[in-house]
Amino acid sequence: MDEKEIETSEQARSEIQAAPPPAYDAPKTKVEQLENARGWESENLIHDLERKMEQSGYKRGIFDLEFKNPKHFTWILVAFASMGGLLSGLDQSLISGANLTLPDDLGLTDQQNSLVNAGMPLGAVAGAFLISPCNEYFGRRWAILISCILYTIGGALEAGSMNYGMIVAARVILGAGVGLEGGTVPVYVAETVESRLRGNLVSLYQFNIALGEVLGYAVAAMFITVPGNWRYILGSSLVFSTIMGIGILFMPESPRYLMHKGRPLEAFKVWRRIRGIASHEAREEFFIMKVSTEEEAAEVATGRTGNYPWMDFFTKPRARRAIIYANIMIFLGQFTGINAIMYYMSVLMSQVGFSTYDATYMSLVGGGSLLIGTIPAIFLMETCGRRFWAIAMLPGFFFGLILVGVSYQISSLSASLGVYLTGLILYELFFGSYAALTWVIPSEVYPTYLRSYGMTTSTGWLFLSSFIVTYNFTGMQKAFTRTGLSLGFYGGIAVLGWFYQILFMPETKDKTLEEIDQLFQKPTRQLVKENVESALEVTRDLMHFRFHKVFIQNNRREAE
């Protein structure tokens, strides 16, 4: 330990020895237990673990990075972990550029090409089933590393594909990596960063997805004139999967995972590196994490479900509320059409009048709008809150869908292109901000002992939804017409989702994962009652033009 940490340890030891233990009443509820997790008990735990670490002769390994200021570690950890989002977005948009020449080169029918496009989300569903075993048996860090290996194998097979069967197999393997990584990285970030930064930093994952999509369109534009361009386009992801795989070797395991596995000393070693123990808040949060994890383990040991934790999603109201809420939010994010639009962006651009090559470059407009729209979520989600953010963003991308649908009915080519691009930009801008919620919410609402199981379900549902929407896009466009699909189907789901969020969406900003656990203990009817009262108050304020109160004062008060 350095001199500063030794001084902190000695100071904590003196305080413990000088102060008598506080009067203690056995807490009747978990809330009371967490409220009593202060001062003497947390300091005593830290002192005990420091002593054990000294006795064990702890030495850092070759991959164990450490910084004097733990905040630096947080940003590096999130940057490397969120590269998974970059890979996911890259592979979603690369296929858009490849769609212009790949079907002709391999002699694919429309139906076969639909399966090639949908192969990645289909493989991601399979990858989602790897989340629980990989996270439970190998940990968050190794699960991410395994996903990088799958990315690399899938990307290499894509670039070298010689026929229909090979390209589908490559897309499925690549998708397995996307599914495993997509369900692990947000949890890894949520379990390692401070609660006040969690929403913003998990939103960074969505930003990297959007950045990857823009990068994918740019790569497609770079190689579009090269013979056999789709091989270079699809194979380019190998570079990024290799960088991420090497980088994640230097990242630590999640301390909450280690605590969940009954390894508090190892969790403490990681906590000292990534969060530090100099502040009272860091020491207290570590103590609360330990208390909560132990209580969850005790509940599992004495509960009716025994060795079948999956059953808690059906038998325990708290777990049931979490899985329903998380997966409805994912449904709203996927069935409003985003992945179908991103996968077929170049095709859609050609449908409204752009040439083959111009369509590739114009795809950057949609991808760039999605990227720009993600930026406000990174900086403002913790300020505004999840609930306010969702309710405010959804009408914006619904209006964009209206313009996209209307553009198909305009006979003038220039006017049609103008309305279409305006609608597309609005849709992508607002959806970019909204989409961060589909990663933030599932990563934080499940209890620790069910988090990997819950993320398996949520990630599997996310990519199954993506597969359904993507695979059926061509057929649905013919059946609904282009206007009916964008405005009637996607837009209709957006309207229903807006009312769902007003009634059923709780607020989780600035709360630790343990505090969120308590929030989901509330009966649904109580939550709906509180939400209705809040919505009526906001409606009255808006009708009386009290915008400062709605957008500034309310958020400031909640932050305090």
Coordinates of C-alpha atoms in Angstrom, one line a residue:
M1 CA 0.0 0.0 0.0
D2 CA 1.2 3.6 -0.7
E3 CA 1.7 6.1 2.1
K4 CA -1.6 7.8 1.6
E5 CA -3.5 4.5 2.0
I6 CA -1.4 3.6 5.1
E7 CA -2.3 6.9 6.6
T8 CA -6.0 6.4 5.9
S9 CA -5.8 2.9 7.3
E10 CA -4.1 4.1 10.5
Q11 CA -6.6 6.9 10.9
A12 CA -9.6 4.5 10.5
R13 CA -8.0 2.1 13.0
S14 CA -7.6 5.0 15.6
E15 CA -11.2 6.0 15.1
I16 CA -12.4 2.4 15.6
Q17 CA -10.4 1.9 18.7
A18 CA -11.4 5.3 20.2
A19 CA -15.1 5.1 19.5
P20 CA -17.3 2.6 21.3
P21 CA -19.6 0.4 19.2
P22 CA -22.9 2.1 18.5
A23 CA -26.1 1.0 20.2
Y24 CA -27.4 -1.8 18.0
D25 CA -31.0 -2.9 17.4
A26 CA -31.4 -5.9 15.1
P27 CA -33.0 -4.5 11.9
K28 CA -36.4 -5.9 11.1
T29 CA -36.2 -5.1 7.3
K30 CA -33.5 -4.9 4.7
V31 CA -34.1 -1.1 4.5
E32 CA -33.3 -0.7 8.2
Q33 CA -30.3 -2.9 7.8
L34 CA -28.9 -0.8 5.0
E35 CA -29.7 2.4 6.9
N36 CA -27.6 1.0 9.9
A37 CA -24.7 0.3 7.5
R38 CA -22.7 3.4 8.6
G39 CA -19.6 4.5 10.3
W40 CA -18.2 1.9 12.7
E41 CA -19.2 -1.2 10.9
S42 CA -18.0 -0.2 7.5
E43 CA -14.7 1.1 8.9
N44 CA -14.2 -2.1 10.8
L45 CA -14.8 -4.2 7.7
I46 CA -12.2 -2.2 5.7
H47 CA -9.7 -2.5 8.5
D48 CA -10.2 -6.3 8.7
L49 CA -9.8 -6.8 5.0
E50 CA -6.7 -4.6 4.8
R51 CA -5.2 -6.8 7.6
K52 CA -6.0 -10.0 5.7
M53 CA -4.5 -8.6 2.5
E54 CA -1.3 -7.7 4.2
Q55 CA -1.1 -11.2 5.8
S56 CA -1.7 -12.9 2.4
G57 CA 1.4 -11.1 0.9
Y58 CA -0.6 -9.6 -2.0
K59 CA 1.4 -8.7 -5.0
R60 CA 0.1 -7.3 -8.3
G61 CA 0.1 -9.5 -11.4
I62 CA 1.4 -8.6 -14.8
F63 CA -2.1 -7.6 -15.9
D64 CA -3.1 -5.8 -12.7
L65 CA -3.2 -2.1 -13.7
E66 CA -3.3 0.4 -10.8
F67 CA -3.4 4.3 -10.7
K68 CA -2.9 6.7 -7.9
N69 CA -6.2 8.3 -8.7
P70 CA -8.9 5.5 -9.1
K71 CA -11.0 7.8 -11.2
H72 CA -8.5 7.3 -14.1
F73 CA -9.0 3.6 -13.8
T74 CA -12.8 4.0 -14.1
W75 CA -12.5 5.8 -17.4
I76 CA -10.0 3.3 -18.9
L77 CA -12.1 0.4 -17.7
V78 CA -15.3 1.8 -19.3
A79 CA -13.5 2.8 -22.5
F80 CA -12.1 -0.7 -23.2
A81 CA -15.3 -2.5 -22.1
S82 CA -17.5 -0.2 -24.2
M83 CA -15.5 -1.1 -27.3
G84 CA -17.8 -4.1 -27.4
G85 CA -20.5 -1.6 -28.3
L86 CA -18.3 -0.3 -31.1
L87 CA -17.9 -3.9 -32.5
S88 CA -21.7 -4.5 -32.2
G89 CA -22.5 -1.3 -34.1
L90 CA -19.8 -1.8 -36.6
D91 CA -21.1 -5.3 -37.6
Q92 CA -24.7 -4.0 -37.8
S93 CA -23.9 -1.4 -40.3
L94 CA -21.1 -3.2 -42.3
I95 CA -23.8 -5.5 -43.7
S96 CA -25.7 -2.5 -45.0
G97 CA -22.8 -1.6 -47.4
A98 CA -22.1 -5.3 -48.2
N99 CA -25.8 -5.7 -49.2
L100 CA -25.2 -3.8 -52.5
T101 CA -22.8 -6.4 -54.0
L102 CA -22.7 -9.5 -51.8
P103 CA -26.1 -11.1 -53.0
D104 CA -24.9 -10.9 -56.7
D105 CA -21.4 -12.2 -56.0
L106 CA -22.7 -15.3 -54.1
G107 CA -25.9 -15.7 -56.2
L108 CA -28.3 -15.2 -53.3
T109 CA -32.1 -14.9 -53.6
D110 CA -34.0 -12.2 -51.7
Q111 CA -35.0 -14.8 -49.1
Q112 CA -31.5 -16.0 -48.6
N113 CA -30.1 -12.5 -48.3
S114 CA -32.7 -11.8 -45.6
L115 CA -31.3 -14.7 -43.6
V116 CA -27.8 -13.5 -44.2
N117 CA -28.8 -10.1 -42.7
A118 CA -30.8 -11.7 -39.9
G119 CA -28.1 -14.3 -39.2
M120 CA -26.3 -12.0 -36.7
P121 CA -29.3 -11.3 -34.5
L122 CA -30.3 -14.9 -34.7
G123 CA -26.8 -15.9 -33.6
A124 CA -27.0 -13.3 -30.8
V125 CA -30.0 -15.1 -29.4
A126 CA -27.8 -18.2 -29.1
G127 CA -25.1 -16.0 -27.6
A128 CA -27.5 -14.8 -25.0
F129 CA -27.9 -18.3 -23.7
L130 CA -24.1 -18.2 -23.1
I131 CA -24.4 -15.3 -20.8
S132 CA -25.5 -17.2 -17.6
P133 CA -22.9 -20.0 -17.8
C134 CA -20.1 -17.7 -18.9
N135 CA -20.9 -15.0 -16.3
E136 CA -21.5 -17.5 -13.5
Y137 CA -18.6 -19.8 -14.0
F138 CA -16.0 -17.6 -15.7
G139 CA -16.9 -14.1 -14.5
R140 CA -17.7 -10.9 -16.4
R141 CA -14.2 -10.3 -17.6
W142 CA -13.7 -13.7 -19.2
A143 CA -17.2 -13.6 -20.7
I144 CA -16.2 -10.5 -22.6
L145 CA -12.9 -12.1 -23.7
I146 CA -14.8 -15.2 -25.0
S147 CA -17.1 -12.8 -26.9
C148 CA -14.0 -11.3 -28.6
I149 CA -12.9 -14.7 -29.7
L150 CA -16.3 -15.3 -31.3
Y151 CA -16.1 -11.9 -33.0
T152 CA -12.8 -12.7 -34.5
I153 CA -13.7 -16.2 -35.8
G154 CA -17.0 -14.9 -37.2
G155 CA -15.3 -11.9 -38.9
A156 CA -12.6 -14.1 -40.5
L157 CA -15.2 -16.5 -41.8
E158 CA -17.3 -13.7 -43.3
A159 CA -14.4 -12.3 -45.2
G160 CA -13.5 -15.7 -46.6
S161 CA -17.1 -17.0 -47.3
M162 CA -17.5 -18.9 -50.6
N163 CA -21.2 -19.8 -50.6
Y164 CA -24.5 -19.2 -48.9
G165 CA -24.0 -21.7 -46.1
M166 CA -20.6 -20.4 -45.1
I167 CA -21.8 -16.7 -44.9
V168 CA -24.8 -17.7 -42.8
A169 CA -22.6 -19.7 -40.4
A170 CA -20.2 -16.8 -40.2
R171 CA -23.0 -14.4 -39.3
V172 CA -24.4 -16.7 -36.7
I173 CA -21.0 -17.1 -35.0
L174 CA -20.4 -13.4 -35.1
G175 CA -23.9 -12.9 -33.6
A176 CA -23.1 -15.3 -30.8
G177 CA -20.2 -12.9 -29.8
V178 CA -22.6 -9.9 -30.1
G179 CA -25.1 -11.6 -27.8
L180 CA -22.6 -12.6 -25.2
E181 CA -20.9 -9.3 -25.1
G182 CA -24.1 -7.3 -25.2
G183 CA -25.4 -8.9 -22.1
T184 CA -22.1 -8.7 -20.2
V185 CA -20.5 -5.3 -20.8
P186 CA -23.4 -3.2 -19.5
V187 CA -23.5 -5.3 -16.3
Y188 CA -19.7 -5.1 -16.0
V189 CA -19.8 -1.3 -16.2
A190 CA -22.8 -1.0 -13.9
E191 CA -21.2 -3.2 -11.2
T192 CA -17.9 -1.3 -11.2
V193 CA -18.6 2.5 -11.4
E194 CA -20.1 4.9 -9.0
S195 CA -23.9 5.1 -8.8
R196 CA -23.9 8.8 -9.7
L197 CA -22.1 8.0 -13.0
R198 CA -23.7 4.6 -13.8
G199 CA -26.4 5.9 -16.2
N200 CA -24.1 8.1 -18.0
L201 CA -21.3 5.5 -18.4
V202 CA -23.6 2.7 -19.4
S203 CA -25.0 5.1 -22.0
L204 CA -21.5 5.3 -23.3
Y205 CA -22.1 1.8 -24.5
Q206 CA -24.9 2.9 -26.7
F207 CA -22.7 5.8 -27.9
N208 CA -20.1 3.3 -29.0
I209 CA -22.8 1.3 -30.8
A210 CA -23.8 4.4 -32.7
L211 CA -20.1 5.3 -33.3
G212 CA -19.5 1.8 -34.6
E213 CA -22.5 2.1 -37.0
V214 CA -21.1 5.4 -38.4
L215 CA -17.7 3.8 -38.7
G216 CA -19.2 0.8 -40.6
Y217 CA -20.9 3.1 -43.1
A218 CA -17.6 4.9 -43.6
V219 CA -15.7 1.6 -44.1
A220 CA -18.3 0.6 -46.7
A221 CA -17.9 3.9 -48.5
M222 CA -14.1 3.4 -48.5
F223 CA -14.2 0.0 -50.2
I224 CA -17.4 0.3 -52.3
T225 CA -15.4 0.8 -55.6
V226 CA -12.9 -2.1 -54.9
P227 CA -13.6 -5.4 -56.6
G228 CA -14.9 -7.9 -54.0
N229 CA -15.6 -5.0 -51.7
W230 CA -17.9 -6.8 -49.3
R231 CA -15.1 -9.1 -48.2
Y232 CA -13.0 -6.1 -47.1
I233 CA -16.0 -4.5 -45.6
L234 CA -17.1 -7.4 -43.4
G235 CA -13.5 -8.5 -42.5
S236 CA -12.6 -5.0 -41.2
S237 CA -14.1 -5.9 -37.8
L238 CA -11.2 -8.2 -37.1
V239 CA -9.0 -5.2 -36.3
F240 CA -11.3 -4.0 -33.5
S241 CA -12.0 -7.4 -32.0
T242 CA -8.3 -8.0 -31.6
I243 CA -7.7 -4.6 -29.9
M244 CA -10.6 -5.2 -27.5
G245 CA -9.5 -8.7 -26.7
I246 CA -6.0 -7.5 -25.8
G247 CA -7.3 -4.5 -23.8
I248 CA -9.7 -6.5 -21.7
L249 CA -6.8 -8.7 -20.4
F250 CA -5.7 -5.7 -18.3
M251 CA -9.2 -5.1 -16.8
P252 CA -10.1 -6.5 -13.4
E253 CA -13.1 -8.7 -12.5
S254 CA -16.3 -7.1 -11.3
P255 CA -16.1 -6.7 -7.5
R256 CA -19.8 -7.4 -7.1
Y257 CA -19.3 -10.7 -9.0
L258 CA -16.5 -11.7 -6.7
M259 CA -18.6 -10.8 -3.6
H260 CA -21.5 -12.8 -5.1
K261 CA -19.1 -15.8 -5.4
G262 CA -18.1 -15.5 -1.7
R263 CA -14.7 -14.0 -2.3
P264 CA -14.8 -10.7 -0.3
L265 CA -11.0 -10.4 -0.1
E266 CA -10.5 -10.5 -3.8
A267 CA -13.4 -8.1 -4.2
F268 CA -11.7 -5.7 -1.9
K269 CA -8.4 -5.9 -3.8
V270 CA -10.3 -4.9 -7.0
W271 CA -12.3 -2.2 -5.2
R272 CA -9.1 -0.6 -3.9
R273 CA -7.8 -0.4 -7.5
I274 CA -10.9 0.9 -9.3
R275 CA -12.7 2.9 -6.6
G276 CA -10.2 3.5 -3.8
I277 CA -11.0 3.5 0.0
A278 CA -10.0 7.1 0.8
S279 CA -13.5 8.4 0.9
H280 CA -16.2 7.5 3.4
E281 CA -18.7 7.0 0.6
A282 CA -16.5 4.3 -1.2
R283 CA -16.0 2.4 2.1
E284 CA -19.7 2.6 3.0
E285 CA -20.8 1.4 -0.5
F286 CA -18.4 -1.6 -0.3
F287 CA -19.9 -2.5 3.1
I288 CA -23.5 -2.2 1.8
M289 CA -22.6 -4.3 -1.2
K290 CA -21.3 -7.0 1.1
V291 CA -24.4 -6.9 3.4
S292 CA -26.8 -7.0 0.5
T293 CA -25.0 -9.9 -1.3
E294 CA -24.9 -11.9 1.9
E295 CA -28.6 -11.4 2.5
E296 CA -29.4 -12.4 -1.1
A297 CA -27.3 -15.6 -0.6
A298 CA -29.3 -16.3 2.6
E299 CA -32.6 -15.8 0.9
V300 CA -31.6 -18.2 -1.9
A301 CA -30.4 -20.8 0.6
T302 CA -33.7 -20.7 2.6
G303 CA -36.1 -19.9 -0.3
R304 CA -38.5 -22.2 -1.9
T305 CA -36.7 -22.2 -5.2
G306 CA -33.5 -23.6 -3.8
N307 CA -31.0 -24.4 -6.6
Y308 CA -33.3 -23.1 -9.3
P309 CA -32.9 -19.3 -9.2
W310 CA -34.6 -18.9 -12.6
M311 CA -37.9 -19.8 -10.8
D312 CA -37.6 -16.6 -8.8
F313 CA -38.7 -14.7 -11.9
F314 CA -42.1 -16.4 -11.5
T315 CA -42.4 -16.8 -7.7
K316 CA -40.9 -13.6 -6.3
P317 CA -42.8 -10.3 -7.1
R318 CA -39.6 -8.2 -6.9
A319 CA -37.8 -10.3 -9.6
R320 CA -41.0 -10.6 -11.7
R321 CA -41.4 -6.8 -11.8
A322 CA -37.8 -6.4 -12.9
I323 CA -37.9 -8.9 -15.8
I324 CA -41.2 -7.6 -17.1
Y325 CA -40.1 -4.0 -16.9
A326 CA -36.7 -4.6 -18.5
N327 CA -38.1 -6.6 -21.4
I328 CA -40.9 -4.3 -22.2
M329 CA -38.4 -1.5 -22.5
I330 CA -36.4 -3.7 -24.9
F331 CA -39.5 -4.4 -26.9
L332 CA -40.2 -0.7 -27.3
G333 CA -36.6 -0.2 -28.5
Q334 CA -36.7 -2.9 -31.1
F335 CA -40.2 -3.1 -32.5
T336 CA -40.1 0.6 -33.4
G337 CA -37.9 -0.5 -36.3
I338 CA -34.4 0.7 -35.5
N339 CA -32.4 -2.4 -36.5
A340 CA -34.4 -3.0 -39.7
I341 CA -33.7 0.6 -40.7
M342 CA -30.0 0.3 -39.9
Y343 CA -29.5 -3.0 -41.6
Y344 CA -31.3 -1.9 -44.8
M345 CA -30.2 1.7 -44.7
S346 CA -28.5 1.6 -48.2
V347 CA -31.5 -0.2 -49.6
L348 CA -33.9 2.3 -48.2
M349 CA -31.8 5.2 -49.6
S350 CA -31.9 3.6 -53.0
Q351 CA -35.7 3.2 -52.7
V352 CA -36.3 6.9 -52.4
G353 CA -34.2 7.7 -55.4
F354 CA -30.4 7.6 -54.7
S355 CA -28.0 5.6 -56.9
T356 CA -26.2 2.6 -55.6
Y357 CA -23.0 4.4 -54.6
D358 CA -24.8 7.6 -53.4
A359 CA -27.0 5.4 -51.2
T360 CA -23.8 4.1 -49.5
Y361 CA -22.6 7.6 -48.7
M362 CA -26.0 8.9 -47.7
S363 CA -26.2 6.1 -45.1
L364 CA -23.7 8.1 -43.1
V365 CA -26.5 10.7 -42.6
G366 CA -28.6 8.3 -40.7
G367 CA -25.7 6.7 -38.8
G368 CA -24.3 10.1 -37.9
S369 CA -27.7 11.3 -36.6
L370 CA -27.9 8.3 -34.3
L371 CA -24.4 9.0 -33.0
I372 CA -25.1 12.7 -32.3
G373 CA -28.4 11.8 -30.6
T374 CA -26.6 9.5 -28.2
I375 CA -24.3 12.3 -26.9
P376 CA -27.0 14.0 -24.7
A377 CA -27.8 10.7 -23.0
I378 CA -24.1 10.4 -21.8
F379 CA -24.1 13.8 -20.2
L380 CA -27.8 14.4 -19.1
M381 CA -29.4 11.0 -18.3
E382 CA -28.3 11.1 -14.6
T383 CA -29.4 14.8 -14.4
C384 CA -32.8 14.3 -16.0
G385 CA -33.5 10.7 -14.9
R386 CA -34.5 7.6 -16.8
R387 CA -38.3 8.2 -16.6
F388 CA -38.2 11.8 -17.8
W389 CA -35.7 10.9 -20.5
A390 CA -37.9 8.1 -21.9
I391 CA -41.1 10.1 -21.9
A392 CA -39.4 13.1 -23.5
M393 CA -37.5 11.2 -26.3
L394 CA -40.2 8.8 -27.6
P395 CA -42.5 11.4 -29.1
G396 CA -39.5 12.9 -31.0
F397 CA -38.7 9.7 -32.9
F398 CA -42.4 9.0 -33.4
F399 CA -42.7 12.4 -35.3
G400 CA -39.7 11.3 -37.4
L401 CA -41.5 8.1 -38.3
I402 CA -44.5 10.2 -39.4
L403 CA -42.3 12.2 -41.8
V404 CA -40.7 9.0 -43.2
G405 CA -44.1 7.5 -43.9
V406 CA -45.4 10.7 -45.5
S407 CA -42.4 11.0 -47.8
Y408 CA -43.3 7.8 -49.6
Q409 CA -46.6 9.4 -50.7
I410 CA -45.0 12.5 -52.2
S411 CA -44.7 12.3 -56.0
S412 CA -42.0 15.0 -56.4
L413 CA -38.6 13.3 -56.1
S414 CA -36.8 16.3 -54.5
A415 CA -39.6 16.9 -52.0
S416 CA -39.8 13.2 -51.2
L417 CA -36.1 13.1 -50.6
G418 CA -36.2 16.2 -48.4
V419 CA -39.1 14.9 -46.2
Y420 CA -37.6 11.4 -46.0
L421 CA -34.2 12.7 -44.9
T422 CA -35.7 15.1 -42.4
G423 CA -37.8 12.3 -40.9
L424 CA -34.9 9.9 -40.8
I425 CA -32.6 12.5 -39.1
L426 CA -35.2 13.2 -36.5
Y427 CA -35.9 9.6 -35.9
E428 CA -32.2 8.7 -35.5
L429 CA -31.5 11.7 -33.3
F430 CA -34.2 11.0 -30.8
F431 CA -33.8 7.3 -30.9
G432 CA -30.1 7.6 -30.3
S433 CA -30.9 9.3 -26.9
Y434 CA -33.7 6.8 -26.2
A435 CA -31.8 3.7 -27.1
A436 CA -29.3 4.1 -24.2
L437 CA -32.2 3.1 -21.9
T438 CA -32.4 -0.4 -23.4
W439 CA -28.9 -1.0 -22.0
V440 CA -29.0 1.0 -18.8
I441 CA -32.3 -0.4 -17.4
P442 CA -31.6 -4.2 -17.8
S443 CA -28.1 -3.7 -16.3
E444 CA -29.4 -2.2 -13.1
V445 CA -32.8 -3.6 -12.2
Y446 CA -32.0 -7.2 -11.5
P447 CA -30.8 -8.4 -8.0
T448 CA -27.2 -9.4 -7.9
Y449 CA -27.8 -13.2 -7.6
L450 CA -30.2 -13.0 -10.7
R451 CA -28.3 -10.5 -12.7
S452 CA -26.6 -12.9 -15.1
Y453 CA -29.9 -14.8 -15.5
G454 CA -31.9 -11.7 -16.1
M455 CA -29.4 -10.4 -18.7
T456 CA -29.6 -13.7 -20.5
T457 CA -33.3 -13.2 -20.8
S458 CA -33.1 -9.5 -21.7
T459 CA -30.3 -9.9 -24.2
G460 CA -31.9 -13.0 -25.8
W461 CA -35.2 -11.1 -26.1
L462 CA -33.4 -8.0 -27.6
F463 CA -31.7 -10.0 -30.3
L464 CA -34.7 -12.2 -31.0
S465 CA -36.7 -9.0 -31.5
S466 CA -34.0 -7.7 -33.8
F467 CA -34.1 -11.0 -35.8
I468 CA -37.9 -10.9 -36.1
V469 CA -37.9 -7.3 -37.2
T470 CA -35.0 -7.7 -39.6
Y471 CA -35.9 -11.0 -41.1
N472 CA -39.5 -9.9 -41.8
F473 CA -38.7 -6.4 -42.9
T474 CA -38.9 -7.0 -46.7
G475 CA -42.1 -9.1 -46.4
M476 CA -43.7 -6.6 -43.9
Q477 CA -42.9 -3.7 -46.2
K478 CA -44.7 -5.5 -49.1
A479 CA -47.7 -6.4 -46.9
F480 CA -48.1 -3.1 -45.0
T481 CA -46.7 -0.9 -47.7
R482 CA -43.8 1.3 -46.9
T483 CA -46.0 4.0 -45.3
G484 CA -48.0 1.5 -43.3
L485 CA -44.9 -0.2 -41.9
S486 CA -43.1 3.0 -40.7
L487 CA -46.2 5.0 -39.6
G488 CA -48.8 2.4 -38.7
F489 CA -46.8 -0.5 -37.2
Y490 CA -43.6 1.1 -35.8
G491 CA -45.3 4.4 -35.0
G492 CA -48.3 2.6 -33.3
I493 CA -46.0 0.7 -31.0
A494 CA -44.2 4.0 -30.1
V495 CA -47.6 5.6 -29.1
L496 CA -48.5 2.6 -26.9
G497 CA -45.1 2.6 -25.3
W498 CA -45.3 6.2 -24.4
F499 CA -48.4 5.6 -22.3
Y500 CA -46.8 2.5 -20.7
Q501 CA -43.8 4.5 -19.6
I502 CA -46.0 7.2 -18.0
L503 CA -47.9 4.6 -15.9
F504 CA -45.3 1.9 -15.1
M505 CA -41.8 3.3 -15.4
P506 CA -40.0 3.9 -12.0
E507 CA -37.1 6.4 -11.5
T508 CA -33.7 4.8 -10.7
K509 CA -31.3 7.7 -11.2
D510 CA -28.7 8.4 -8.5
K511 CA -29.5 5.1 -6.7
T512 CA -27.1 2.4 -5.9
L513 CA -27.9 -1.1 -7.1
E514 CA -28.9 -2.0 -3.6
E515 CA -31.3 1.0 -3.4
I516 CA -32.9 -0.1 -6.7
D517 CA -33.4 -3.5 -5.2
Q518 CA -35.6 -1.8 -2.5
L519 CA -37.4 0.3 -5.1
F520 CA -38.6 -2.9 -6.9
Q521 CA -40.0 -4.2 -3.6
K522 CA -42.9 -1.8 -4.0
P523 CA -46.2 -3.2 -5.3
T524 CA -47.0 -2.3 -8.9
R525 CA -50.3 -0.5 -7.9
Q526 CA -48.3 1.8 -5.6
L527 CA -45.9 2.7 -8.3
V528 CA -48.7 3.4 -10.8
K529 CA -50.4 5.6 -8.3
E530 CA -47.2 7.6 -7.7
N531 CA -46.6 7.9 -11.5
V532 CA -50.1 9.1 -12.2
E533 CA -49.9 11.8 -9.5
S534 CA -46.5 12.9 -10.9
A535 CA -47.8 12.9 -14.5
L536 CA -50.9 15.0 -13.5
E537 CA -48.7 17.5 -11.7
V538 CA -46.4 17.8 -14.7
T539 CA -49.3 18.2 -17.1
R540 CA -50.8 21.0 -14.9
D541 CA -47.4 22.8 -14.9
L542 CA -47.0 22.5 -18.6
M543 CA -50.5 23.8 -19.2
H544 CA -49.6 26.9 -17.1
F545 CA -46.3 27.3 -19.0
R546 CA -44.2 26.5 -15.9
F547 CA -41.4 25.1 -18.1
H548 CA -38.6 26.1 -15.7
K549 CA -40.2 24.1 -12.9
V550 CA -40.7 21.0 -15.1
F551 CA -37.4 20.9 -16.8
I552 CA -35.0 22.5 -14.3
Q553 CA -36.4 22.6 -10.7
N554 CA -37.8 19.1 -10.7
N555 CA -34.6 17.5 -11.9
R556 CA -32.5 19.7 -9.5
R557 CA -34.7 18.7 -6.6
E558 CA -34.5 15.0 -7.4
A559 CA -30.7 15.2 -7.7
E560 CA -30.6 16.7 -4.2

